[in-house]
Amino acid sequence: MRIYTVNKLSSAHIIVRLLWGEQPIIGRRDAASMSPFSFLFTQVIILLCIAAVTVLICCIFAVARKESLIFLSVFFGAYCTEMYILLLGEFQGFQTVSDALTALYSRMLNLPLLRLLISFLLCVGAWEYSCSVLNVRHLGWRIGIPITLFLAQSTILIVVPERVLQQMLFYAIREIAAIVVVAALLMRQSFASEQEPGISKRQSRLLSRAFVILILVFVEEIVTRPAAKSLLSLNKYIAYFFLSRNVFENLIVGFCAYHTISDGIRMLSARLSHSGSMQGAFDTRVAQFGKQFMLTEREVEVVSLLLYAKSNQEIATELVLSIGTVKSHVSHIYGKTGIHSRQDLAQLFWETT
C-alpha cells in the first residue's frame, strides 16, 4: 500500500510549494512512534541550546555587551528552533518507518523558506562569532560568506530534483562551512602573535575536540545516507534515528552548548558575587585592578575599554592611538595579569575587585 499519493502539479502549484511548503499526506496506519531514546536525545539537545541562549543573554546584559556573545546566542537559538521543528514533525506522526527514505528526505521541501532561514541564521551566528574572535573587520568577508552559503543552499533546493541527493548536498555545505570555521579558529590560535592571543589554551583544546567531531559529522553524512536502505533492513528504529537527525552534529552542538553554559556561569558567578559593590564608581574598581597588577595609567584606560567589549579599532579611535600601540598595550596587560583572552580578563576583573 502506497502511503504517498503523487498527483500532477501545475507549474504554479510547484512554485507555491517551493516557496511556502506543503505538508505531505501520510497515512497513519504505518506511522512510527518515536522511541523513548530518540525523544530524550532530542529534548536534551533542545534544553542545552535553550540554557545556552539564556546564559548568554544574562552575560550580555550583566557582564559585557560583546558581539561574539550575541552571535553565539543567535546560533544556539536557530539550532534549537530547527530541532524543535524536527521533534514536532515526529511527534505529530508525519514520518513513517516503511517509507522512511521518502518521508525523511522530503522534509527539506516542507517549508523550505523556513529551513533556509534557520540554516542562514546558523551560518551567520557561527561565522560572525568566529570573525569577532579572529578580529576580522572586513565587511566583504563578514557578509560575503553567509550570503554565498545561502545562495548555494537555495540553488540546491531549486536545481537538484532527487531528494536524497538534495538532502545530502544541503547539509554537506553546512558541515563543510562548520569545519572551515573551527579550522580557522585553530589556525588563529597557532599563528597568533603575543600581542593578541585571541583564544585561550582551554578554548583551543575544546576546539580541537570539536574539530574531530566535525570530521565525524562529515563522515557520517557520506557513509550513513548512501547506506540508508541497508540500515533500514538492519533495524528500522536505528535507521530511523540516524536518518532523521545528524547524530554527530547534534553531539557537537550539545558539546559546545555545555561549555558555553559552563563558561557563562563562571562569568556570572564572578560578576554577581560582587554585585553589592557595583553601586560604587566603576573607575575606582578599574584603578584598584591596575594597582594590583602594576599596570600603567594608559594600560588602565585600555582595560576599562576592554571591559566594555571595545574592539582594538574602537580603543585606538577613542584614545587616539595606532592599532599597533593598542595591541602592544593589550599584550602587556595579558602578560602582567597572566591571562590569554578578553573573556579571561573580564572574569579576573570581577573576581579580584
XYZ file of N, CA and C in Angstrom, residues 63-166:
312
model
N 27.505 41.230 32.178
C 28.971 41.240 32.164
C 29.518 42.156 31.077
N 29.251 41.820 29.824
C 29.792 42.627 28.721
C 28.914 42.456 27.495
N 28.631 43.560 26.827
C 27.826 43.521 25.601
C 28.736 43.246 24.406
N 29.217 42.025 24.347
C 30.140 41.631 23.289
C 29.363 41.054 22.113
N 29.762 41.432 20.911
C 29.068 40.931 19.730
C 29.245 39.428 19.570
N 30.360 38.878 20.051
C 30.564 37.433 19.959
C 29.500 36.682 20.748
N 29.117 37.197 21.912
C 28.066 36.561 22.710
C 26.717 36.662 22.015
N 26.469 37.784 21.357
C 25.200 37.972 20.645
C 25.080 36.970 19.509
N 26.128 36.832 18.700
C 26.071 35.919 17.558
C 26.032 34.464 18.009
N 26.681 34.163 19.123
C 26.629 32.802 19.649
C 25.212 32.461 20.108
N 24.515 33.416 20.702
C 23.123 33.181 21.104
C 22.225 33.005 19.885
N 22.512 33.718 18.786
C 21.760 33.531 17.538
C 21.945 32.107 17.023
N 23.169 31.608 17.074
C 23.457 30.250 16.607
C 22.667 29.208 17.396
N 22.759 29.264 18.722
C 22.063 28.266 19.543
C 20.548 28.414 19.434
N 20.056 29.644 19.302
C 18.624 29.846 19.132
C 18.115 29.243 17.842
N 18.867 29.415 16.752
C 18.464 28.852 15.462
C 18.504 27.331 15.491
N 19.531 26.769 16.123
C 19.628 25.308 16.175
C 18.517 24.718 17.032
N 18.190 25.390 18.122
C 17.087 24.949 18.973
C 15.780 24.933 18.186
N 15.549 25.962 17.380
C 14.336 26.029 16.561
C 14.289 24.886 15.561
N 15.421 24.598 14.925
C 15.471 23.508 13.952
C 15.158 22.166 14.610
N 15.740 21.920 15.769
C 15.481 20.662 16.467
C 14.033 20.572 16.932
N 13.460 21.702 17.323
C 12.064 21.703 17.757
C 11.138 21.358 16.597
N 11.420 21.886 15.416
C 10.606 21.564 14.241
C 10.706 20.078 13.922
N 11.910 19.527 14.019
C 12.102 18.094 13.805
C 11.297 17.282 14.808
N 11.383 17.653 16.074
C 10.656 16.940 17.120
C 9.150 17.048 16.921
N 8.681 18.226 16.554
C 7.249 18.429 16.346
C 6.735 17.572 15.203
N 7.502 17.507 14.104
C 7.084 16.690 12.969
C 6.991 15.223 13.327
N 7.949 14.720 14.099
C 7.917 13.316 14.501
C 6.793 13.053 15.498
N 6.603 13.986 16.425
C 5.582 13.808 17.454
C 4.182 13.762 16.848
N 3.974 14.521 15.763
C 2.670 14.535 15.114
C 2.454 13.328 14.225
N 3.501 12.506 14.072
C 3.325 11.278 13.315
C 3.419 11.454 11.821
N 4.100 12.499 11.348
C 4.200 12.707 9.915
C 5.221 11.775 9.265
N 6.124 11.189 10.043
C 7.148 10.322 9.479
C 6.730 8.860 9.645
N 7.163 8.012 8.720
C 6.854 6.594 8.770
C 8.137 5.793 8.705
N 8.076 4.551 9.168
C 9.226 3.672 9.081
C 9.293 3.020 7.713
N 8.174 2.529 7.203
C 8.174 1.833 5.921
C 8.560 2.750 4.773
N 8.192 4.014 4.880
C 8.555 4.994 3.849
C 9.541 6.009 4.411
N 10.482 5.537 5.247
C 11.390 6.450 5.941
C 12.188 7.318 4.973
N 12.718 6.686 3.918
C 13.543 7.459 2.990
C 12.743 8.569 2.333
N 11.556 8.222 1.851
C 10.728 9.225 1.177
C 10.330 10.339 2.127
N 9.913 9.958 3.320
C 9.420 10.957 4.271
C 10.544 11.844 4.804
N 11.658 11.203 5.175
C 12.731 11.965 5.802
C 13.406 12.915 4.830
N 13.604 12.459 3.603
C 14.302 13.302 2.647
C 13.390 14.316 1.983
N 12.097 14.203 2.231
C 11.187 15.226 1.709
C 11.049 16.390 2.679
N 11.659 16.263 3.867
C 11.474 17.285 4.881
C 11.980 18.652 4.413
N 13.038 18.665 3.609
C 13.575 19.945 3.164
C 12.644 20.656 2.196
N 11.686 19.914 1.583
C 10.721 20.570 0.706
C 9.531 21.097 1.484
N 9.428 20.733 2.743
C 8.353 21.250 3.578
C 8.838 22.536 4.239
N 8.147 23.635 3.966
C 8.539 24.950 4.475
C 10.002 25.271 4.143
N 10.377 25.272 2.860
C 11.787 25.481 2.504
C 12.320 26.844 2.911
N 11.472 27.874 2.871
C 11.954 29.196 3.266
C 12.341 29.225 4.739
N 11.558 28.533 5.572
C 11.888 28.462 6.991
C 13.192 27.709 7.197
N 13.373 26.611 6.453
C 14.608 25.831 6.565
C 15.817 26.657 6.139
N 15.657 27.381 5.053
C 16.752 28.222 4.582
C 17.074 29.329 5.583
N 16.029 29.904 6.162
C 16.234 30.973 7.144
C 16.990 30.454 8.357
N 16.591 29.275 8.857
C 17.266 28.695 10.019
C 18.724 28.393 9.697
N 18.954 27.794 8.528
C 20.323 27.474 8.131
C 21.160 28.742 7.970
N 20.541 29.798 7.440
C 21.245 31.076 7.270
C 21.623 31.666 8.630
N 20.700 31.607 9.595
C 20.991 32.128 10.932
C 22.092 31.320 11.616
N 22.081 30.000 11.408
C 23.153 29.169 11.953
C 24.504 29.598 11.390
N 24.528 29.801 10.082
C 25.770 30.205 9.424
C 26.224 31.579 9.904
N 25.291 32.521 9.968
C 25.629 33.878 10.411
C 26.153 33.859 11.844
N 25.456 33.122 12.729
C 25.875 33.065 14.124
C 27.275 32.509 14.290
N 27.550 31.362 13.625
C 28.864 30.727 13.762
C 29.964 31.558 13.108
N 29.685 32.075 11.904
C 30.711 32.817 11.176
C 31.024 34.158 11.838
N 29.994 34.884 12.233
C 30.230 36.186 12.855
C 30.901 36.034 14.219
N 30.574 34.956 14.933
C 31.265 34.692 16.199
C 32.756 34.482 15.948
N 33.074 33.667 14.929
C 34.483 33.423 14.629
C 35.173 34.697 14.158
N 34.457 35.535 13.384
C 35.050 36.794 12.921
C 35.355 37.726 14.092
N 34.469 37.751 15.079
C 34.714 38.607 16.243
C 35.906 38.106 17.047
N 36.058 36.778 17.142
C 37.207 36.214 17.854
C 38.492 36.437 17.061
N 38.395 36.284 15.727
C 39.563 36.457 14.868
C 39.868 37.919 14.577
N 38.972 38.812 15.061
C 39.126 40.253 14.830
C 39.102 40.592 13.341
N 38.218 39.906 12.601
C 38.033 40.189 11.175
C 37.030 41.326 11.047
N 37.452 42.426 10.432
C 36.587 43.597 10.304
C 36.202 43.897 8.863
N 36.753 43.156 7.920
C 36.458 43.409 6.511
C 35.005 43.032 6.220
N 34.213 44.012 5.776
C 32.780 43.801 5.580
C 32.497 42.728 4.536
N 33.320 42.692 3.485
C 33.113 41.697 2.439
C 33.210 40.276 2.955
N 34.215 40.018 3.798
C 34.370 38.691 4.390
C 33.222 38.378 5.343
N 32.803 39.355 6.105
C 31.812 39.104 7.154
C 30.434 38.802 6.591
N 30.046 39.474 5.508
C 28.711 39.226 4.949
C 28.758 38.359 3.701
N 29.938 38.274 3.072
C 30.032 37.517 1.824
C 29.876 36.022 2.014
N 30.517 35.474 3.055
C 30.472 34.027 3.283
C 29.053 33.546 3.597
N 28.326 34.151 4.552
C 26.950 33.696 4.812
C 26.034 33.813 3.594
N 26.164 34.899 2.839
C 25.315 35.068 1.654
C 25.650 34.015 0.603
N 26.927 33.715 0.427
C 27.333 32.687 -0.537
C 26.753 31.328 -0.170
N 26.826 30.968 1.105
C 26.270 29.688 1.550
C 24.758 29.657 1.381
N 24.100 30.779 1.667
C 22.649 30.851 1.498
C 22.268 30.641 0.036
N 22.977 31.277 -0.870
C 22.685 31.123 -2.298
C 22.969 29.700 -2.764
N 24.040 29.090 -2.242
C 24.369 27.715 -2.623
C 23.280 26.749 -2.175
N 22.800 26.895 -0.943
C 21.748 26.008 -0.452
C 20.428 26.258 -1.173
N 20.137 27.505 -1.500
C 18.924 27.812 -2.259
C 18.982 27.169 -3.636
N 20.144 27.227 -4.264
C 20.314 26.617 -5.586
C 20.102 25.115 -5.528
N 20.606 24.488 -4.475
C 20.431 23.039 -4.324
C 18.956 22.679 -4.225
N 18.197 23.427 -3.431
C 16.773 23.136 -3.269
C 16.009 23.309 -4.574
N 16.438 24.242 -5.403
C 15.716 24.522 -6.641
C 16.154 23.604 -7.780
N 17.467 23.349 -7.886
C 18.015 22.666 -9.056
C 18.026 21.153 -8.899
N 18.407 20.656 -7.726
C 18.564 19.205 -7.541
C 17.197 18.571 -7.323
N 16.742 17.702 -8.239
C 15.400 17.124 -8.099
C 15.356 15.910 -7.171
N 16.452 15.157 -7.104
C 16.456 13.915 -6.336
C 16.606 14.242 -4.857
N 15.664 13.778 -4.040
C 15.564 14.263 -2.670
C 16.696 13.788 -1.776
N 17.129 12.544 -1.944
C 18.224 12.044 -1.114
C 19.496 12.843 -1.386
N 19.809 13.044 -2.665
C 20.981 13.831 -3.029
C 20.824 15.276 -2.573
N 19.615 15.796 -2.676
C 19.340 17.170 -2.252
C 19.640 17.363 -0.771
